[in-house]
CSV table of C-alpha atoms in Angstrom, one decimal:
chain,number,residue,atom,x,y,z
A,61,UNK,CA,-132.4,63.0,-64.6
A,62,UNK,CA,-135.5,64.8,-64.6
A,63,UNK,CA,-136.0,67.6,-62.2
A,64,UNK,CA,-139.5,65.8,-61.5
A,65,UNK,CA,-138.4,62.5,-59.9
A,66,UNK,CA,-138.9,62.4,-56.4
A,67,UNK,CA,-135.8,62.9,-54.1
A,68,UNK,CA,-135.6,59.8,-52.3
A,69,UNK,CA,-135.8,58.3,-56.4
A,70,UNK,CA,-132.9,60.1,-57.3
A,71,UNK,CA,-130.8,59.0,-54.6
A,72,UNK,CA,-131.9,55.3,-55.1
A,73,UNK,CA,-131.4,55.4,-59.0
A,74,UNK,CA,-127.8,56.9,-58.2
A,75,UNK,CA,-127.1,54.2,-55.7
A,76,UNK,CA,-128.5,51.3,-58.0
A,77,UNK,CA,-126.5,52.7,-61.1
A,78,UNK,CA,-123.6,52.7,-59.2
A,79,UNK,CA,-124.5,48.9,-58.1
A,80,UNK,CA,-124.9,47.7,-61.4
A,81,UNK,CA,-121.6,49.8,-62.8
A,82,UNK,CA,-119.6,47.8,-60.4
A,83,UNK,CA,-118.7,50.7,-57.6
A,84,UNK,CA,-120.2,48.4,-55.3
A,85,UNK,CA,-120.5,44.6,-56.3
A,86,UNK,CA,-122.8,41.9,-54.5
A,87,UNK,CA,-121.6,41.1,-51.4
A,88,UNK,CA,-120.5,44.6,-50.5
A,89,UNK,CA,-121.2,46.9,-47.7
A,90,UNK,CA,-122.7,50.0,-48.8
A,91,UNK,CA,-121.6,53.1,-46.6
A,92,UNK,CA,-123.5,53.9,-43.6
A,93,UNK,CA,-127.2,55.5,-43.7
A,94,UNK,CA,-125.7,58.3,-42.1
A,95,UNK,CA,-122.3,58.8,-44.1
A,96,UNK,CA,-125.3,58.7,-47.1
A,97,UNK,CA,-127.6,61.1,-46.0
A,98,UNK,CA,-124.6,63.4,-45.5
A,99,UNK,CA,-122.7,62.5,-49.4
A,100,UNK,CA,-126.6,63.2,-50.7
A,101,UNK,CA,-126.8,66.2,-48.2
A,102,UNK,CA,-130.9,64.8,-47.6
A,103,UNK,CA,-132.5,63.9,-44.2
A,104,UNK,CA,-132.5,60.7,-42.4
A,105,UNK,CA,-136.1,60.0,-43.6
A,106,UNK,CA,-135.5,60.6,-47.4
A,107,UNK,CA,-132.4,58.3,-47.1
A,108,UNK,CA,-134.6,55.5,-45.3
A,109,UNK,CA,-137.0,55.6,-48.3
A,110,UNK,CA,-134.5,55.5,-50.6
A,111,UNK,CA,-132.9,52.6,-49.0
A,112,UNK,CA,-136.5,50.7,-48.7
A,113,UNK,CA,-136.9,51.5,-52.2
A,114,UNK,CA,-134.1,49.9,-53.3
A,115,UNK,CA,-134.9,46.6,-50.6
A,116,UNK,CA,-138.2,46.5,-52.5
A,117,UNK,CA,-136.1,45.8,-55.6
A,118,UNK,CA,-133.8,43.1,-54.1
A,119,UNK,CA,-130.8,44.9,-54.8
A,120,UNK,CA,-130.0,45.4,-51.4
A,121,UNK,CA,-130.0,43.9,-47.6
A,122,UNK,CA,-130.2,45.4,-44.2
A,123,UNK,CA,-128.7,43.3,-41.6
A,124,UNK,CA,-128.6,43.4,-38.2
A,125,UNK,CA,-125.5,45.0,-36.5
A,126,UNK,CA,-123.7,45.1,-40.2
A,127,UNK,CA,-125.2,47.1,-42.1
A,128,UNK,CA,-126.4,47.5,-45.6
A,129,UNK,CA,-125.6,45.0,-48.2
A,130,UNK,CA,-125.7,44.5,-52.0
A,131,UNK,CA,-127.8,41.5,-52.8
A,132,UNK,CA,-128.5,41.9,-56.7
A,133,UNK,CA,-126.3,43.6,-59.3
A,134,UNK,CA,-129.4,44.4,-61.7
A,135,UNK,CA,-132.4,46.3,-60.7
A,136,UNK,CA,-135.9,44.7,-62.3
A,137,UNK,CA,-137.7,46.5,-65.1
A,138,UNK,CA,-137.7,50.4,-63.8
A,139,UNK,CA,-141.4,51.6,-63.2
A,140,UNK,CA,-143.1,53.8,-65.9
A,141,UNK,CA,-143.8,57.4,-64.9
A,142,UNK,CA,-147.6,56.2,-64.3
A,143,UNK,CA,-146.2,54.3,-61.6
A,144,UNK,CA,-143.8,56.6,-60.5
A,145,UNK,CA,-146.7,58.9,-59.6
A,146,UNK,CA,-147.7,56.7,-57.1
A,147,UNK,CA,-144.5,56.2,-55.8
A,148,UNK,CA,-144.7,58.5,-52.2
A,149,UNK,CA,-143.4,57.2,-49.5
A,150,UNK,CA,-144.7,56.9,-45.8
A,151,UNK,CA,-142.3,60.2,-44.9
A,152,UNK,CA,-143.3,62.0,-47.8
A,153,UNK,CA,-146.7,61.6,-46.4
A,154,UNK,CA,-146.4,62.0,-42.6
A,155,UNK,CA,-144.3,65.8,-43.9
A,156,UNK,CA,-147.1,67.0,-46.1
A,157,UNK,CA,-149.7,66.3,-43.9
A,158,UNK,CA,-147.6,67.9,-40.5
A,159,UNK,CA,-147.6,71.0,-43.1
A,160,UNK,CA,-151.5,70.8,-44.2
A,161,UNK,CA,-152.8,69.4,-41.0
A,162,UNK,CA,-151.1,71.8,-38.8
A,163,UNK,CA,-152.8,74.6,-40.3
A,164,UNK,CA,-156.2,72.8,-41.1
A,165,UNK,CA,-156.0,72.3,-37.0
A,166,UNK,CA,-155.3,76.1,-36.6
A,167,UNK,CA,-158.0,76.9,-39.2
A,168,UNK,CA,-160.6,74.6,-37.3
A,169,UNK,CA,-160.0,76.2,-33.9
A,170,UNK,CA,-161.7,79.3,-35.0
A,171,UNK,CA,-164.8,77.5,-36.1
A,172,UNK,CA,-165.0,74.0,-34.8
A,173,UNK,CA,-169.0,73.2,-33.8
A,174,UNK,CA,-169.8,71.5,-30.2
A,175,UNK,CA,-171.2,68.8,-32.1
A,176,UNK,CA,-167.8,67.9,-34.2
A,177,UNK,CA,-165.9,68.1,-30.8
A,178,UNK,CA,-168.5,65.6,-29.8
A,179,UNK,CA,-167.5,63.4,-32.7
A,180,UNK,CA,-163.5,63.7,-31.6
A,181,UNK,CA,-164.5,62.9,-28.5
A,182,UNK,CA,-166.3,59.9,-29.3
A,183,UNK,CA,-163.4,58.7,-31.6
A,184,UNK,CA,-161.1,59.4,-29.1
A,185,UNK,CA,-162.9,56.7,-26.9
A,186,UNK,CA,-163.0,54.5,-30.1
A,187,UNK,CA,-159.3,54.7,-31.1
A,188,UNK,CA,-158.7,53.5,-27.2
A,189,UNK,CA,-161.3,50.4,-27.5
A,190,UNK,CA,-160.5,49.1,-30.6
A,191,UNK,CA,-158.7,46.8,-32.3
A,192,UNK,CA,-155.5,48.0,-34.4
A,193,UNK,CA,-157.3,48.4,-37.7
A,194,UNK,CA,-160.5,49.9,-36.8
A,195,UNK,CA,-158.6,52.1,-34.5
A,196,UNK,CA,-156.5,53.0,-37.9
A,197,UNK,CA,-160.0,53.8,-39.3
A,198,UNK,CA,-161.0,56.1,-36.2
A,199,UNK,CA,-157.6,57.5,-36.5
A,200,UNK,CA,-158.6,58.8,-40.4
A,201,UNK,CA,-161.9,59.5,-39.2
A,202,UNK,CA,-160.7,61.8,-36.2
A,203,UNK,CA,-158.7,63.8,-38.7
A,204,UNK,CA,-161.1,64.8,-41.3
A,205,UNK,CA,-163.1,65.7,-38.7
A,206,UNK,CA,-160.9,68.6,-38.3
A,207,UNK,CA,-160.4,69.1,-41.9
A,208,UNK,CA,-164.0,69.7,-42.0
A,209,UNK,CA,-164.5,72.1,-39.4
A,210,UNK,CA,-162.3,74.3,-41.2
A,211,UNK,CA,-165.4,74.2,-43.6
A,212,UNK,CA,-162.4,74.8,-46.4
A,213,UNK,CA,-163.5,72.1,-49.6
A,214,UNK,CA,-159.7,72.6,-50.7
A,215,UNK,CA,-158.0,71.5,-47.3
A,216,UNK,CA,-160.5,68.6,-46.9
A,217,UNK,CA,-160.1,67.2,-50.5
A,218,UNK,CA,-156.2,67.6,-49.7
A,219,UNK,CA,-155.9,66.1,-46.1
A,220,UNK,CA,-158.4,63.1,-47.7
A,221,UNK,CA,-156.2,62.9,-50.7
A,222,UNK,CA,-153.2,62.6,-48.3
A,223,UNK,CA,-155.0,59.2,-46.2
A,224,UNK,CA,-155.8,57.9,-49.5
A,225,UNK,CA,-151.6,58.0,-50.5
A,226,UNK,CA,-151.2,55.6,-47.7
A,227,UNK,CA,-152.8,52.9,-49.4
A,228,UNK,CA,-151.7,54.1,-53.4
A,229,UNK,CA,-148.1,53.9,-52.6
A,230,UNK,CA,-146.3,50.5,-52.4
A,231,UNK,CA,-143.4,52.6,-50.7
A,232,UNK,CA,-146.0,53.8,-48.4
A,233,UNK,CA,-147.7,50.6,-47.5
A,234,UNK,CA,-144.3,49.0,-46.9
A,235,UNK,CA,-143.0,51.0,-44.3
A,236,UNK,CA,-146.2,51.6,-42.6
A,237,UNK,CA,-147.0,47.9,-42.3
A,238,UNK,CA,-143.2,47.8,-41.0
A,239,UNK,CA,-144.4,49.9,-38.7
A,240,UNK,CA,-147.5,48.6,-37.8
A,241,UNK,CA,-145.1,45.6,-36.7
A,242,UNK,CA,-143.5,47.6,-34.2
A,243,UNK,CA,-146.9,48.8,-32.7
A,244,UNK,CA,-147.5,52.2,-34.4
A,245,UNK,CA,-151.0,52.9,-33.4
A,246,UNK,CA,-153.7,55.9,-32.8
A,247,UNK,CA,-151.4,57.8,-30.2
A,248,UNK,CA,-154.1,58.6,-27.9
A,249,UNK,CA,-152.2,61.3,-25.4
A,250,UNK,CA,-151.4,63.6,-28.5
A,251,UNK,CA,-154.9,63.6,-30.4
A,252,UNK,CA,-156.1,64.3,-27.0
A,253,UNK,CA,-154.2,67.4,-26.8
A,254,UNK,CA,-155.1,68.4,-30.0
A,255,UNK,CA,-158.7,68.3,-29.1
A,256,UNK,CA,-158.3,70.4,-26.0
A,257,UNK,CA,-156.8,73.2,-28.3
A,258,UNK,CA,-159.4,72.8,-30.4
A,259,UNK,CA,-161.9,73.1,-27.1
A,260,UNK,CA,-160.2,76.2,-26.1
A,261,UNK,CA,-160.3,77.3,-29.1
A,262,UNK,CA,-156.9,78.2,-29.7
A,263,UNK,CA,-155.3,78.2,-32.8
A,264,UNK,CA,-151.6,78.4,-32.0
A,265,UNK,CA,-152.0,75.6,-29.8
A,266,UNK,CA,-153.7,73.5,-32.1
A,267,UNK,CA,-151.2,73.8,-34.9
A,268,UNK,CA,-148.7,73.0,-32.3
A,269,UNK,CA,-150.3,69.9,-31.0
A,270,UNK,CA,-150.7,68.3,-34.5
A,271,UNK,CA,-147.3,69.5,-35.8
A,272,UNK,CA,-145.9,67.9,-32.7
A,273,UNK,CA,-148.0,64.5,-33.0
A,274,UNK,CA,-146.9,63.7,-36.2
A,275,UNK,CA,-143.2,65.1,-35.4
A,276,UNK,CA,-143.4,61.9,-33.2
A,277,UNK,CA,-145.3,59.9,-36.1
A,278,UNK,CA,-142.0,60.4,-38.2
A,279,UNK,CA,-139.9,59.4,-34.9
A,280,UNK,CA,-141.5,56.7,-34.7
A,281,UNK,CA,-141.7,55.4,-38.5
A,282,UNK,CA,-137.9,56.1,-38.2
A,283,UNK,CA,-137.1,53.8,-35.2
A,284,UNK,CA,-139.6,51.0,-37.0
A,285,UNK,CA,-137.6,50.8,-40.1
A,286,UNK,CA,-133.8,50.2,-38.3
A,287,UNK,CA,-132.5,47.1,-38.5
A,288,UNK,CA,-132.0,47.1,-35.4
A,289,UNK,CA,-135.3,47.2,-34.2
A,290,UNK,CA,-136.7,45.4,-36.2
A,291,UNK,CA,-134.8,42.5,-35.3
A,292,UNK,CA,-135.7,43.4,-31.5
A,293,UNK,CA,-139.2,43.3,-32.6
A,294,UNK,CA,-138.7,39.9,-34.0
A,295,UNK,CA,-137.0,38.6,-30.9
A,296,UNK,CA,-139.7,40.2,-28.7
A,297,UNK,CA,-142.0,38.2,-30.4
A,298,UNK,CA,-140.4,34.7,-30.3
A,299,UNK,CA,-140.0,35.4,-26.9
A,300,UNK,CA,-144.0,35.6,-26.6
A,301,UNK,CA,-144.1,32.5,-28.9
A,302,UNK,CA,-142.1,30.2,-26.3
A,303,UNK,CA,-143.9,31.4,-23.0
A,304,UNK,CA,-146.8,30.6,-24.9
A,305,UNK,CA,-145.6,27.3,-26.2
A,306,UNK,CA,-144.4,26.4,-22.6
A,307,UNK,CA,-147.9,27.5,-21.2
A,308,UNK,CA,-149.6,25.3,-23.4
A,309,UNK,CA,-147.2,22.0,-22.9
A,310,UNK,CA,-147.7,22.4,-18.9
């Protein structure tokens, strides 16, 4: 296999070859996601994307207090290496732009005007106000802010280039809108931090407060893409549905 393919492509490819050898057959319970990450020797995210991947296909099932199951013996057509380029998944993402962003923040603290802490501050309010997808827009906007206080052409075309993924990558949009389900918005507490470094201007602290903001990013993609709270989430919300419901018939 070529040493290009992405990690979390290899370890799909070498679970859906050994589907469709017959090491696993439909109906069967794949190994735990952590007995997987540890026979791969990969992370919990990398596993989680591979797994999605492989949902995406149909070849397998999570299930709720069970586990992961096969569901299909054959994977569909495999994607041409165009495609495969825009194969990055949401964790993928969120790491390269802890790495970039972290130091873009750091970068910006030295040089950050009083008129682009203005603009944070007035996004700040808008991410607050907002509904969830115009808050997602603020969210963007508040970070290239920063990437363009660092006055770098380089780190702003990359941290734009990063945002843009989101929306490129099926993988990406997947297990974002998965957790966009669970409630993932602007976190309001940690840009906030992030602009008081920037205020103070203080570099460590700002690479600290954006490294830790999307640490808890990753967290929470993680916890969205269980099984097990997914299914919560789904309960939660038929919950809502029958106060509503009884609301309505009183």
């Amino acid at each position: 296999m070529s040493d290009n393919v992405k990690l979390y492509r290899k370890i799909a490819d070498t679970v859906a070859d050994a589907i469709e050898a017959g090491q696993y057959k439909l109906g069967d319970r794949l190994p735990t996601e952590r007995e997987l990450a540890e026979q791969f020797g990969v992370s919990r995210p990398t596993l989680r994307e591979a797994m999605i991947a492989l949902e995406m296909l149909g070849m397998i099932e999570a299930r709720h207090g069970l586990g992961i199951y096969v569901t299909g013996d054959v994977r569909p057509v495999a994607p041409q290496p165009a495609e495969r380029e825009t194969e990055i998944g949401a964790f993928e993402l969120i790491e390269a732009r802890r790495l970039f962003e972290g130091e873009a923040a750091a970068l910006a603290a030295t040089s950050i005007s009083e008129e682009q802490i203005a603009q944070l501050e007035s996004l700040l309010e808008r991410m607050h106000e907002e509904e969830e997808i115009r808050g997602e827009d603020a969210d963007r906007e508040f970070h290239l802010v920063i990437a363009a206080a660092t006055g770098n052409g380089a780190i702003i075309a990359t941290i734009e280039n990063l945002w843009d993924w989101r929306n490129r990558s099926p993988l990406a949009r997947n297990i974002l809108t998965r957790a966009r389900g669970m409630g993932l918005e602007p976190r309001i507490a940690e840009h906030r931090r992030v602009v008081d470094a920037l205020k103070a201007r203080d570099p460590a602290a700002a690479r600290q407060a954006m490294r830790d903001h999307l640490e808890r990013v990753i967290e929470h993609l993680l916890h969205a893409t269980e099984t097990e709270a997914v299914e919560r989430a789904q309960q939660e919300t038929n919950a809502r549905r029958d106060a509503i419901a009884k609301r309505v018939a009183i």
